[in-house]
Amino acid sequence: MTELPAWWRDAVIYQVYIRSFADGDGDGVGDIAGLRSRLSYLDDLGVDAIWINPWYRSPMVDAGYDVADYRDIDPLFGTLAEAEELLREAHQHGIRVIVDLVPNHCSDAHPWFRAALAAGPGSAERERFWFRPGRGEHGELPPTDWMSRFGGPAWTRVTEPDGTPGEWYLHLFAPQQPDFNWDNPEVRAEFEDILRFWLDRGVDGFRIDVAHGLAKDATLPDLGYVDDVFGRPSRSNHPHWDRDEVHEVYRAWRTVTDAYDGHRAFVAEAWVAGPEQLVRYLHPGRLHTAFNFDFLACPWRADDLRKVIDTTLDWHATVGAPPTWVLSNHDVVRHVTRYGREATGHEDARRQYGVPVDLELGTRRARAAALLMLALPGGAYVYQGEELGLPEVEDIPEHLLQDPTWERTGHTVRGRDGCRVPLPWSGQQPPFGFGADTAAPWLPQPEEWRTRTVEAQRGDRASMLEFYRAALRIRRELPALGEGDLAWDDDVPDGVLSFTREPGFRCVVNLSARPVPLPEQRVVLLSSATTQDNTLPPDAAAWLLS
Ligand code: GLC
């Protein structure tokens, strides 16, 4: 049998946030039926694969990242049979499918956790999680000072079967998301089996949720300070982030996927200190790829971007893994909004929630950023709606907010709902073809989105949608794009990024405040803004060919 090329090395992967993509059954929440009905849209857009956020049985405390059954689909989204159909149909369209695996924690409704509560202290059932007695005279204080990423302590005290206040269990996220104990062989065996369950159904890969969190220091030391709840590991040898032992898990998983044909691939969600730490997940025999959050987090500044690109490429080269490039996802402020403010980094976006945004500027930069991202060596991610130029929705009424962060922070951090608003497909008013006209989408869509629907943009050459389509088509056609090398062109003004990829391709991004001349004797293949007299305006990018 001839080996197929490893598709994941340069794939463009579209993130389907399923509850907000398309609603097929008319209950206001996106689902598998909706996704199936829109596969031709994705085909036409020109993506190679989709990553689907969790669709498993779940009480939906954290939008499905609290999994009660890893081998079944939640009725909100459909059935296992529909998932199998989706896989078949996507493959017919030439679209690969990556599912989201959540190994750090499950739901408190998972049978193992229920069994652990029932079995009581010292039981084998509790050994699959992190149960510990509390500190203080009566065990009334949490076992460590660790904080939950959604705010508040990372421990919750249980009531024992006999009705007395009992042990505490660890949850790095919401209390309804108990952390698994990955030192326990049963946990390891269970997840290898879950991998096989989905591989047998034809999935092409897995996105690993919180891949840097699985291993804990079993001595459970105090941290000694309050971690920034949204931040990256604040030090090396952190008791629960990015520990060395986590790599044993991935070595074992790799032997599972390697036994299957057709290049099944992993992508790690690992918020680690930097590229040096990230590529440790990508050593030969470990995972295939990881999200490049340094690129996402980088402010819109030429020097910073160049530095991130260089360190990314250099570190990935040391392990032979392709980099990935990503601008947005379901956890961060949409980049049209990030780039439309004065301070443009990911960290800035969190601090500036609700500060007025220049959406015209943000959109211009987002177009330029897309050309930059899609011209870089390796793979790229497109978060649903970025191809429509959707901004963050920052005025969702408080009583409609769903992200557990809002409650857990005592109504101080609004959370991530603003990037999760259901997609506008067509029509003049909500729900914009997302689902049935009779059902309000689970989060309200802004009226202004009438100009951003798929229908409104399709066929309009100036639209974001047609721009993404053109970029993805050219990327597929040009041998210079995808994996490979780049060479910086250094004879460019300050604030301009320009690089060449052979054969004959050049990408120029103008982050300066002045128009810059484009090199002559080159054809402009695609530009993010109108180029006049062969000059590229500020906050624009162009793809050129010689
Ligand atoms: C990841 C997911 C996020 C989720 C968290 C807990 O960061 O991307 O949406 O809330 O893990 O599972």
CSV table of N, CA and C in Angstrom, one decimal, residues 395-446:
chain,number,residue,atom,x,y,z
A,395,ASP,N,-21.5,42.9,24.7
A,395,ASP,CA,-22.6,43.4,25.4
A,395,ASP,C,-23.7,42.4,25.6
A,396,ILE,N,-23.4,41.1,25.8
A,396,ILE,CA,-24.4,40.1,26.1
A,396,ILE,C,-25.0,40.5,27.5
A,397,PRO,N,-26.3,40.5,27.6
A,397,PRO,CA,-26.8,40.9,28.9
A,397,PRO,C,-26.4,39.9,30.0
A,398,GLU,N,-26.1,40.4,31.2
A,398,GLU,CA,-25.5,39.6,32.2
A,398,GLU,C,-26.3,38.3,32.5
A,399,HIS,N,-27.6,38.5,32.5
A,399,HIS,CA,-28.4,37.3,32.9
A,399,HIS,C,-28.4,36.2,31.8
A,400,LEU,N,-27.8,36.5,30.7
A,400,LEU,CA,-27.7,35.4,29.6
A,400,LEU,C,-26.3,34.8,29.6
A,401,LEU,N,-25.4,35.3,30.3
A,401,LEU,CA,-24.0,34.8,30.3
A,401,LEU,C,-24.0,33.3,30.8
A,402,GLN,N,-23.3,32.5,30.1
A,402,GLN,CA,-23.3,31.0,30.4
A,402,GLN,C,-22.0,30.5,30.9
A,403,ASP,N,-20.9,31.2,30.6
A,403,ASP,CA,-19.6,30.7,30.9
A,403,ASP,C,-19.5,30.6,32.5
A,404,PRO,N,-19.0,29.4,33.0
A,404,PRO,CA,-19.0,29.3,34.5
A,404,PRO,C,-18.0,30.3,35.1
A,405,THR,N,-17.1,30.9,34.3
A,405,THR,CA,-16.2,31.9,34.9
A,405,THR,C,-17.0,33.1,35.5
A,406,TRP,N,-18.1,33.5,34.9
A,406,TRP,CA,-18.9,34.6,35.4
A,406,TRP,C,-19.4,34.4,36.8
A,407,GLU,N,-19.9,33.2,37.1
A,407,GLU,CA,-20.4,32.9,38.5
A,407,GLU,C,-19.2,32.7,39.4
A,408,ARG,N,-18.2,32.0,38.9
A,408,ARG,CA,-17.1,31.6,39.8
A,408,ARG,C,-16.2,32.8,40.2
A,409,THR,N,-16.2,33.9,39.4
A,409,THR,CA,-15.5,35.0,39.8
A,409,THR,C,-16.3,36.1,40.5
A,410,GLY,N,-17.5,35.7,41.0
A,410,GLY,CA,-18.4,36.6,41.7
A,410,GLY,C,-18.8,37.8,40.7
A,411,HIS,N,-19.0,37.4,39.5
A,411,HIS,CA,-19.5,38.4,38.5
A,411,HIS,C,-18.5,39.5,38.2
A,412,THR,N,-17.2,39.1,38.2
A,412,THR,CA,-16.2,40.1,37.9
A,412,THR,C,-15.6,39.9,36.5
A,413,VAL,N,-15.5,38.6,36.1
A,413,VAL,CA,-15.0,38.3,34.8
A,413,VAL,C,-16.1,37.7,33.9
A,414,ARG,N,-16.4,38.3,32.8
A,414,ARG,CA,-17.6,37.9,32.0
A,414,ARG,C,-17.4,36.6,31.3
A,415,GLY,N,-16.1,36.2,31.1
A,415,GLY,CA,-15.9,34.9,30.5
A,415,GLY,C,-15.9,35.0,29.0
A,416,ARG,N,-16.1,33.8,28.4
A,416,ARG,CA,-15.8,33.6,27.0
A,416,ARG,C,-17.0,33.5,26.0
A,417,ASP,N,-18.2,33.9,26.5
A,417,ASP,CA,-19.4,33.8,25.7
A,417,ASP,C,-19.3,34.7,24.5
A,418,GLY,N,-18.6,35.8,24.6
A,418,GLY,CA,-18.5,36.8,23.5
A,418,GLY,C,-17.9,36.3,22.2
A,419,CYS,N,-17.1,35.2,22.3
A,419,CYS,CA,-16.6,34.7,21.0
A,419,CYS,C,-17.3,33.4,20.6
A,420,ARG,N,-18.4,33.1,21.3
A,420,ARG,CA,-19.1,31.9,21.1
A,420,ARG,C,-20.5,32.1,20.5
A,421,VAL,N,-20.8,33.3,20.1
A,421,VAL,CA,-22.2,33.6,19.7
A,421,VAL,C,-22.5,32.9,18.3
A,422,PRO,N,-23.7,32.3,18.2
A,422,PRO,CA,-24.0,31.5,17.0
A,422,PRO,C,-23.8,32.2,15.7
A,423,LEU,N,-23.3,31.5,14.7
A,423,LEU,CA,-23.0,32.1,13.4
A,423,LEU,C,-24.2,32.6,12.7
A,424,PRO,N,-24.0,33.8,12.0
A,424,PRO,CA,-25.1,34.3,11.1
A,424,PRO,C,-24.9,33.7,9.7
A,425,TRP,N,-26.0,33.0,9.2
A,425,TRP,CA,-25.9,32.4,7.9
A,425,TRP,C,-26.6,33.2,6.8
A,426,SER,N,-27.8,33.7,7.2
A,426,SER,CA,-28.6,34.4,6.1
A,426,SER,C,-29.7,35.3,6.8
A,427,GLY,N,-30.3,36.1,5.9
A,427,GLY,CA,-31.4,36.8,6.4
A,427,GLY,C,-31.1,38.2,7.0
A,428,GLN,N,-32.1,38.9,7.4
A,428,GLN,CA,-32.0,40.2,7.9
A,428,GLN,C,-32.0,40.4,9.4
A,429,GLN,N,-32.5,39.4,10.1
A,429,GLN,CA,-32.5,39.5,11.6
A,429,GLN,C,-32.2,38.1,12.2
A,430,PRO,N,-31.9,38.2,13.5
A,430,PRO,CA,-31.6,36.9,14.3
A,430,PRO,C,-32.8,36.0,14.1
A,431,PRO,N,-32.7,34.7,14.0
A,431,PRO,CA,-31.4,34.0,14.2
A,431,PRO,C,-30.5,33.9,13.0
A,432,PHE,N,-30.8,34.7,11.9
A,432,PHE,CA,-29.9,34.7,10.8
A,432,PHE,C,-29.6,33.3,10.2
A,433,GLY,N,-30.7,32.5,10.1
A,433,GLY,CA,-30.5,31.2,9.5
A,433,GLY,C,-29.7,30.2,10.3
A,434,PHE,N,-29.4,30.6,11.5
A,434,PHE,CA,-28.7,29.6,12.4
A,434,PHE,C,-29.5,28.4,12.7
A,435,GLY,N,-30.8,28.6,12.9
A,435,GLY,CA,-31.7,27.5,13.2
A,435,GLY,C,-33.2,28.0,12.9
A,436,ALA,N,-34.1,27.4,13.6
A,436,ALA,CA,-35.5,27.8,13.3
A,436,ALA,C,-35.8,29.2,13.7
A,437,ASP,N,-36.6,29.9,13.0
A,437,ASP,CA,-37.0,31.3,13.3
A,437,ASP,C,-37.7,31.4,14.7
A,438,THR,N,-38.2,30.3,15.1
A,438,THR,CA,-39.0,30.3,16.3
A,438,THR,C,-38.2,30.1,17.6
A,439,ALA,N,-36.9,29.7,17.4
A,439,ALA,CA,-36.1,29.4,18.6
A,439,ALA,C,-35.0,30.4,18.7
A,440,ALA,N,-34.9,31.1,19.8
A,440,ALA,CA,-33.8,32.0,20.0
A,440,ALA,C,-32.5,31.3,20.2
A,441,PRO,N,-31.5,31.7,19.5
A,441,PRO,CA,-30.2,31.0,19.7
A,441,PRO,C,-29.7,31.1,21.1
A,442,TRP,N,-28.9,30.2,21.6
A,442,TRP,CA,-28.6,30.1,23.0
A,442,TRP,C,-27.8,31.3,23.5
A,443,LEU,N,-27.2,32.0,22.6
A,443,LEU,CA,-26.7,33.4,23.0
A,443,LEU,C,-27.2,34.3,21.9
A,444,PRO,N,-27.6,35.6,22.3
A,444,PRO,CA,-28.2,36.5,21.3
A,444,PRO,C,-27.2,37.0,20.3
A,445,GLN,N,-27.6,37.1,19.1
A,445,GLN,CA,-26.7,37.6,18.0
A,445,GLN,C,-27.0,39.1,17.8
A,446,PRO,N,-26.0,39.9,17.6
A,446,PRO,CA,-26.2,41.3,17.4
A,446,PRO,C,-27.0,41.6,16.1
